[in-house]
Coordinates of C-alpha atoms in Angstrom, one line a residue:
Chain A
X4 CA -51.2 6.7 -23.1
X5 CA -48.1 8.8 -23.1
X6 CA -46.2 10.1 -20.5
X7 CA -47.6 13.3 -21.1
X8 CA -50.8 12.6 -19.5
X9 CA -51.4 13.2 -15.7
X10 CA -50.0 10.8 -13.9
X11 CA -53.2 9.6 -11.6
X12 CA -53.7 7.0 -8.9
X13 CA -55.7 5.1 -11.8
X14 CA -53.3 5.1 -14.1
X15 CA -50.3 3.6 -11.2
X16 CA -53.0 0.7 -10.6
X17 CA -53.6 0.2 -14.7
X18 CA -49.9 0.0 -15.0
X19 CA -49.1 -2.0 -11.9
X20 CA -52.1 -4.5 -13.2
X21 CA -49.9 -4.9 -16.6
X22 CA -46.3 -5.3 -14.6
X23 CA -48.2 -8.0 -12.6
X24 CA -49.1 -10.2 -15.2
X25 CA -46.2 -9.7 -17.3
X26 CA -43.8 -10.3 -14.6
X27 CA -45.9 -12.0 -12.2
X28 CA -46.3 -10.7 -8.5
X29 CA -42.3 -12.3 -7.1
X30 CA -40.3 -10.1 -9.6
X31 CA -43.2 -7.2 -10.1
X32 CA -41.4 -3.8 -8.6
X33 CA -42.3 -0.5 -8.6
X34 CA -39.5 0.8 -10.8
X35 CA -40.8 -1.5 -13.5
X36 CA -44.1 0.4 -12.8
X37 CA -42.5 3.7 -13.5
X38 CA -40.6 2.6 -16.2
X39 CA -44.0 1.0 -17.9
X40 CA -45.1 4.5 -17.2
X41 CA -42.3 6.5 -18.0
X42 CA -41.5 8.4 -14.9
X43 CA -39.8 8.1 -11.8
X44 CA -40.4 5.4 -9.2
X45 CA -40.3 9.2 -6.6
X46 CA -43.5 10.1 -8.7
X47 CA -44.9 6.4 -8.4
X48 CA -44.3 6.8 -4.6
X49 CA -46.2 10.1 -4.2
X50 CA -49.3 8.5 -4.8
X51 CA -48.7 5.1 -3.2
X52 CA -46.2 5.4 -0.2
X53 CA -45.3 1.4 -0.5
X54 CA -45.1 -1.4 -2.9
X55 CA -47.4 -3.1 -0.1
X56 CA -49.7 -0.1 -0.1
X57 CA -49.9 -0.3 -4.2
X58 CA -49.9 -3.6 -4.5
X59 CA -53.2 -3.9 -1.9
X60 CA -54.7 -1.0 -3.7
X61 CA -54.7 -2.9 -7.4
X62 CA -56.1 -5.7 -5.7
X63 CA -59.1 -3.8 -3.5
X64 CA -59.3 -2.2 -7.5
X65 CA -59.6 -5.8 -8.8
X66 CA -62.0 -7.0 -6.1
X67 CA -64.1 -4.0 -6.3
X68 CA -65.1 -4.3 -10.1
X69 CA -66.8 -7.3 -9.2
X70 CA -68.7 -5.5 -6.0
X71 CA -69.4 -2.8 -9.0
X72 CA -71.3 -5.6 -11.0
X73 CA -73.3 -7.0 -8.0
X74 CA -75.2 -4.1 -6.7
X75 CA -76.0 -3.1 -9.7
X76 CA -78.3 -6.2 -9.4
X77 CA -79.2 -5.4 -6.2
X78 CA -80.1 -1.5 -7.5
X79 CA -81.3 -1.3 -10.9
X80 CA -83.8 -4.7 -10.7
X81 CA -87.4 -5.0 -10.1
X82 CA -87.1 -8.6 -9.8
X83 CA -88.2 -10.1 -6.7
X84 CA -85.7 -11.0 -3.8
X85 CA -86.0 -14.9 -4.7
X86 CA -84.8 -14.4 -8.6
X87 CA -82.8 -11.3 -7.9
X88 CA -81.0 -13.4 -4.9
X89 CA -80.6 -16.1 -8.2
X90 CA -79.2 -13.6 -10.1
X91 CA -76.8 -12.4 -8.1
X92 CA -75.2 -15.4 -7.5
X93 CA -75.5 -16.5 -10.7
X94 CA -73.8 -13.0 -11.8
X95 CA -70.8 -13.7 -8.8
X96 CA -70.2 -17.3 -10.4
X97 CA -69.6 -15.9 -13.6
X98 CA -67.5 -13.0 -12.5
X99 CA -65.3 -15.3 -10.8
X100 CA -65.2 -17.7 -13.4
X101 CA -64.2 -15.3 -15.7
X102 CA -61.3 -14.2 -14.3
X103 CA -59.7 -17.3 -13.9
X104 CA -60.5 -19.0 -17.0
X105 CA -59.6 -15.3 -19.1
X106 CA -56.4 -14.2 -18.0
X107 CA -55.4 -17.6 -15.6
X108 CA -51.7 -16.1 -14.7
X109 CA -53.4 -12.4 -13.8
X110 CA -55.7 -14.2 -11.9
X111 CA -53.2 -16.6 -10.2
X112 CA -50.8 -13.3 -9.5
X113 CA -54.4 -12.2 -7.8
X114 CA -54.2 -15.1 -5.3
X115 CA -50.6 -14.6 -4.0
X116 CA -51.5 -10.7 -3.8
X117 CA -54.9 -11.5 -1.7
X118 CA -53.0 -13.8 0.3
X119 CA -51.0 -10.9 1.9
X120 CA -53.3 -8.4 2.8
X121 CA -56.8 -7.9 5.0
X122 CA -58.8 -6.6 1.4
X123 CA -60.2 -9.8 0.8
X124 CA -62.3 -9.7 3.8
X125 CA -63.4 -6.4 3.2
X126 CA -64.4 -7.8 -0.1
X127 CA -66.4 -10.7 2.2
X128 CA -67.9 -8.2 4.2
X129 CA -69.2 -6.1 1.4
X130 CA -70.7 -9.7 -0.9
X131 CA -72.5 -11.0 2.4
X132 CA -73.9 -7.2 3.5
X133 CA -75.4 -7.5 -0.5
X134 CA -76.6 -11.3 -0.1
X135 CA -78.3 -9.2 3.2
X136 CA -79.8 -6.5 1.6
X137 CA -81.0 -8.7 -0.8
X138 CA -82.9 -11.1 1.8
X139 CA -84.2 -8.3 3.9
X140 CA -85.8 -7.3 0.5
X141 CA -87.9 -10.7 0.8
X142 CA -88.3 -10.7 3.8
X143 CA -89.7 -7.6 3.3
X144 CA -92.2 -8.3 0.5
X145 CA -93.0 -11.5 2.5
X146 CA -91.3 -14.1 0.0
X147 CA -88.7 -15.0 2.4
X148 CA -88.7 -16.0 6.1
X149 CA -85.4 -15.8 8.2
X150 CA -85.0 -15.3 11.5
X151 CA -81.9 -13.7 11.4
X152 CA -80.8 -12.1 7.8
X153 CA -77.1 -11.1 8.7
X154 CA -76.9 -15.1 9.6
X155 CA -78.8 -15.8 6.4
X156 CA -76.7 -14.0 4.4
X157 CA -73.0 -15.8 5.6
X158 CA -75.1 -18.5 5.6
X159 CA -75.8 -18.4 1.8
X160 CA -72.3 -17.1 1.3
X161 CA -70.9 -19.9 2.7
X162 CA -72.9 -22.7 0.9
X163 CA -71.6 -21.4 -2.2
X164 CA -67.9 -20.9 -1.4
X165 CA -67.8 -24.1 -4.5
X166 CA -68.8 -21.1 -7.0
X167 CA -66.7 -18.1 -5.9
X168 CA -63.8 -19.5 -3.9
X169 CA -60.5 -19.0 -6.0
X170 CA -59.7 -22.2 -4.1
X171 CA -61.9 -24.1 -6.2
X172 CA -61.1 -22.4 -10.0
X173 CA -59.9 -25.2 -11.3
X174 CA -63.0 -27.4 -11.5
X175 CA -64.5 -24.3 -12.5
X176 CA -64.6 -25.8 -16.2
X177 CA -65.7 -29.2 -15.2
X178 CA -69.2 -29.7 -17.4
X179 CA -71.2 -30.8 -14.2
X180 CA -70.6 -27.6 -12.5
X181 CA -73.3 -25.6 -13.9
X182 CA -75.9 -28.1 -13.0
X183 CA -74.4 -28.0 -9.5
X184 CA -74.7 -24.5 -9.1
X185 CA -78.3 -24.7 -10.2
X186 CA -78.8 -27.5 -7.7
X187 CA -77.4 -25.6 -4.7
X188 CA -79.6 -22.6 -5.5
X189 CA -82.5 -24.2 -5.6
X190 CA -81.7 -25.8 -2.6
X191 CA -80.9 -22.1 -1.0
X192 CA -83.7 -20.8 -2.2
X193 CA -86.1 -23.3 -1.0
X194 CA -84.6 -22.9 2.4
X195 CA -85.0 -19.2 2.6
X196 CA -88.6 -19.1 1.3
X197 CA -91.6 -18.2 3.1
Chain B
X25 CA -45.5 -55.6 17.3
X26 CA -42.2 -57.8 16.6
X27 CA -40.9 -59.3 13.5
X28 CA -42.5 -62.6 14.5
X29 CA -46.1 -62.0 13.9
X30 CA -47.4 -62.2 10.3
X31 CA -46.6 -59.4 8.0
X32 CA -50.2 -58.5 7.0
X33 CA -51.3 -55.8 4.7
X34 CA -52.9 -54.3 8.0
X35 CA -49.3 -53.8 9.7
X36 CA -47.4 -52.8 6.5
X37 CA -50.3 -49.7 6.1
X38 CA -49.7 -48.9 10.0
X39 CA -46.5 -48.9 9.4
X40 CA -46.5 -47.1 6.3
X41 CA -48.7 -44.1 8.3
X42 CA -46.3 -44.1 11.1
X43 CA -43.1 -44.0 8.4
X44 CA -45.4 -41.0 6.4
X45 CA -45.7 -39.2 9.6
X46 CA -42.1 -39.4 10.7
X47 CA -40.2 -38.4 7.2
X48 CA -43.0 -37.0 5.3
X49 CA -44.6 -37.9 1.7
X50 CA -41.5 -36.7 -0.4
X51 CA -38.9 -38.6 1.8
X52 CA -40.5 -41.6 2.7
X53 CA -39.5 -45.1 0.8
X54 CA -40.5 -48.9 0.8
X55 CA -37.1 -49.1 2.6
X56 CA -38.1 -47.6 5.8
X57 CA -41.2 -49.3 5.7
X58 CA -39.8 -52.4 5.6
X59 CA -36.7 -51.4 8.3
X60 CA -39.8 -50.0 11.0
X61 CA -41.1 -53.7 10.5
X62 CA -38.0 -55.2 11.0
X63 CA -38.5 -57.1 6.8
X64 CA -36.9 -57.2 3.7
X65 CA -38.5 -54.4 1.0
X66 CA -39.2 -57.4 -1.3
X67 CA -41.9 -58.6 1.6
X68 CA -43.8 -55.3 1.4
X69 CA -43.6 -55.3 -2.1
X70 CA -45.2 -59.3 -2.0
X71 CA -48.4 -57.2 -0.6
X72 CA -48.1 -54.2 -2.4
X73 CA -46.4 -54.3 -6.0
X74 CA -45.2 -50.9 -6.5
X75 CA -44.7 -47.8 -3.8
X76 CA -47.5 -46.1 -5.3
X77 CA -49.7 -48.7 -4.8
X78 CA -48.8 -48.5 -1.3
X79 CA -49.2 -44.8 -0.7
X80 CA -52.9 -45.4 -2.2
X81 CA -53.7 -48.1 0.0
X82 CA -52.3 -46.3 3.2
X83 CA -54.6 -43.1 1.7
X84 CA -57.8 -45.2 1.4
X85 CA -57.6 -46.8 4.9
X86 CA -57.5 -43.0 6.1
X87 CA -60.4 -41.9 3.7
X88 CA -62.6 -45.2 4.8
X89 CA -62.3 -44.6 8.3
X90 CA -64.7 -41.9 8.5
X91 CA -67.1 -43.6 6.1
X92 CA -67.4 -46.2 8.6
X93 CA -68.1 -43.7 11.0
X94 CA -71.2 -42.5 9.3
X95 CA -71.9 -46.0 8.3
X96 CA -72.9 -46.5 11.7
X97 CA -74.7 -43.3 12.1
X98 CA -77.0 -44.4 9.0
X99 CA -77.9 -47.9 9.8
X100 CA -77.9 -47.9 13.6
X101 CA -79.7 -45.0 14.4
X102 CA -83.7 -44.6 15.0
X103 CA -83.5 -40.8 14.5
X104 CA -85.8 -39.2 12.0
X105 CA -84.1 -38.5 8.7
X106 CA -83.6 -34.6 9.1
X107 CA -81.8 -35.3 12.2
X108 CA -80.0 -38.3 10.9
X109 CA -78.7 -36.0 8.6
X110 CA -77.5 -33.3 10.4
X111 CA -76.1 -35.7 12.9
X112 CA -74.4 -37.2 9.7
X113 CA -73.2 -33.6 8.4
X114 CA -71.8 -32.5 12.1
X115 CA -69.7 -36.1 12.5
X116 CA -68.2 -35.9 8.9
X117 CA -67.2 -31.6 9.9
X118 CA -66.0 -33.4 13.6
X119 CA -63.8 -36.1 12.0
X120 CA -62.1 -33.9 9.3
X121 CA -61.6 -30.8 11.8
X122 CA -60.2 -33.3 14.5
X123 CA -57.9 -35.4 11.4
X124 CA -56.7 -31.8 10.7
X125 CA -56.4 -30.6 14.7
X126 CA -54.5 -33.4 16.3
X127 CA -51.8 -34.8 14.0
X128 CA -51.1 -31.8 11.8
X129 CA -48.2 -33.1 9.8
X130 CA -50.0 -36.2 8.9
X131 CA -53.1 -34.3 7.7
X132 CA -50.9 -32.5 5.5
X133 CA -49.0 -35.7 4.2
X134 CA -52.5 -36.8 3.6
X135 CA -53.2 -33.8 1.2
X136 CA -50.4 -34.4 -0.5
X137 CA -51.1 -38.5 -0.5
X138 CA -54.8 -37.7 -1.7
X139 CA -53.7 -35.4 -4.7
X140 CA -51.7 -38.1 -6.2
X141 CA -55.0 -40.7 -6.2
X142 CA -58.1 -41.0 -7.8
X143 CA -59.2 -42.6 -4.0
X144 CA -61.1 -39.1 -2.9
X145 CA -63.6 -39.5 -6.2
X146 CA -64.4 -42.5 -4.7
X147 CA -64.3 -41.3 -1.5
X148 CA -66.8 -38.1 -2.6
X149 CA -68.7 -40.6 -4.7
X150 CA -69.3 -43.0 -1.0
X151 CA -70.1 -39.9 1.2
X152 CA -72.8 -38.1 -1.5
X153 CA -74.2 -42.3 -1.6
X154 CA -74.8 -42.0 2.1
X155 CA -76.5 -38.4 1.8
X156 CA -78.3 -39.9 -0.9
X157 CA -79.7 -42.6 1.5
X158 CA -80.4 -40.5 4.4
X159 CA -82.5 -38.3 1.7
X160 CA -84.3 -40.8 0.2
X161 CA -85.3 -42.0 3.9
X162 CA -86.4 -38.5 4.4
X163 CA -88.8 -39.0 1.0
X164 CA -90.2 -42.6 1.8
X165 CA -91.3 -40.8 5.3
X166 CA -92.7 -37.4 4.3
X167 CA -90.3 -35.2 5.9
X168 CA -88.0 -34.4 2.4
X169 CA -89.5 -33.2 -0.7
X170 CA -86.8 -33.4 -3.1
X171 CA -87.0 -34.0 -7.2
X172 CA -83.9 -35.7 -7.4
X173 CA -82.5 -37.5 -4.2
X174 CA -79.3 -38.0 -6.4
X175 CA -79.3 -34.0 -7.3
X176 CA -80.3 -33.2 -3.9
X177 CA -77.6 -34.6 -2.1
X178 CA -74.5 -33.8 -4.4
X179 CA -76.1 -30.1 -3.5
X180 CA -75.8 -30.9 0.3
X181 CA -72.1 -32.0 0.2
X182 CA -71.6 -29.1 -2.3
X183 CA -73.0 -26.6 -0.1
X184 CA -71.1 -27.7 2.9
X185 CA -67.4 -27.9 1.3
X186 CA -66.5 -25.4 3.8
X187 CA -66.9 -27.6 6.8
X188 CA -65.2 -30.9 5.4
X189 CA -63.3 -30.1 2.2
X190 CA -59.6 -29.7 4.0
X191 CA -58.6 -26.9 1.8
X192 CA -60.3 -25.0 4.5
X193 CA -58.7 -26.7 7.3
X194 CA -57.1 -23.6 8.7
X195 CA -60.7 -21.7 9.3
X196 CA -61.8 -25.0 11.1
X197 CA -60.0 -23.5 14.7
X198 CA -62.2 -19.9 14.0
X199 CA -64.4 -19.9 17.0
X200 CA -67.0 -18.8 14.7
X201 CA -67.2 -21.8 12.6
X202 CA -69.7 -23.9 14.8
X203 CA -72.1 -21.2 14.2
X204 CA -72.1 -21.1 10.3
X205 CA -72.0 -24.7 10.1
X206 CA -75.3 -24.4 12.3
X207 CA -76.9 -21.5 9.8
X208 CA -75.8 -24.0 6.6
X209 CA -77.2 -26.7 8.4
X210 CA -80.1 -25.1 9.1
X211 CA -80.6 -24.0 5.7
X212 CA -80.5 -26.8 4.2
X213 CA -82.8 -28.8 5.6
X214 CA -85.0 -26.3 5.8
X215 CA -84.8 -26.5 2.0
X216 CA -85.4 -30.3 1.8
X217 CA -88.0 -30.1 4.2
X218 CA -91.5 -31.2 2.6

């Protein structure tokens, strides 16, 4: 990329995303962003008005490739509710997983950046409205029974916070955990069932 | 307590809490212990050899406390195993939330006490044992259908990190959190139900 090319909002977050890790998110500012971009922190500004404002937007950008994934799931299968409900955790676990064990300082600059703004529980509210559509889907075809599927789904959420809770990354490796996070589904899935 | 009664392990570790509380895990020494007792250091050090055996000892009288607690709720009680156990679930949420509510700093000294220990494995390992009992009382009387009473409750404790693992201490004040501990509840022994 040169600095020929327009400079869009994607390109800012692409940058800032590379300034982040190499810098990490204390030192990170937005004139190394225009200088990793080759214009002026003024053009860097036009787009984003802040270095709070940027900063929240590469992380909403962070979060949201994950969201991407999931309702794809959600979408594009025919499964049933009880293995696409499987799936989709399974498919949040390794998402998650991924992006600590992969880049582990990107994702550790992630932390301290979701610790300072209100996107992560947009990002909540958009994984347990999915976990909802997904179990109004079986309630639906009769393979799940729920009285409430908004409680359900937080429910669900919650009983998994071991498997996509940044808090717990670093047993994310441990050789037990996959067994776990077959044991807990099962357990889910039993409790949802019709 | 005065100088005169016997210097037991039992007063050294009260003391030792009280020291913890005051100056906090980086600050406190032997020294003060042994000054709040009114001893020499070489008489602490006749019960426990080294500091760090101390601060383990102090950290596994904290941990045990609550495993008394659902001791009792185990062996005394007549109630049928899926109550048992959420009885047993809402008294382990009640004593972390209130360790974590009512004497702050010394919950956070704890944290600090319990990474430096391998005394919560063994504490993890005594609380899934007691799950596993109240689970395989469930089995022997026809109201749990589990494959695996081992499995089964390493998935319960699992799936309710949220409401006793302290690295969620601050959510334990949400006014919203005695609902989803309900909904996880309810879940999962709708799950293990036969």
């Amino acid at each position: 990329m040169t600095p020929a090319d327009p400079l869009t909002p994607e390109r800012i977050l692409e940058a800032t995303e590379d300034v982040l890790r190499r810098y990490g998110p204390a030192k990170a500012t937005v004139v190394d962003v225009a200088r990793a971009l080759g214009v002026s922190h003024g053009s860097v500004y036009r787009h984003f008005r802040t270095k709070a404002a940027l900063r929240e937007a590469v992380t909403a950008r962070w979060l949201t490739r994950t969201e991407v994934t999931l309702t794809e799931i959600i979408s594009a299968s025919t499964e049933p509710a009880p293995s696409k409900l499987r799936h989709w955790l399974a498919t949040l676990f390794e998402s998650k997983r991924h992006k600590a064990g992969d880049d582990p300082e990107l994702f550790a600059t992630y932390i301290v950046l979701t610790g300072e703004s209100t996107v992560v529980e947009e990002h909540v509210r958009e994984l347990v409205g999915q976990l909802r559509e997904i179990i109004e889907e079986g309630v639906r075809s009769g393979q799940f029974a729920v009285d409430d599927a908004a409680v359900a789904a937080q429910a669900v959420f919650d009983a998994t916070a071991r498997f996509h809770d940044p808090a717990y990354a670093a047993e994310w490796q441990n050789p037990a955990i996959g067994a776990e996070f077959t044991a807990v589904s099962d357990l889910l899935l039993r409790g949802l069932r019709a």
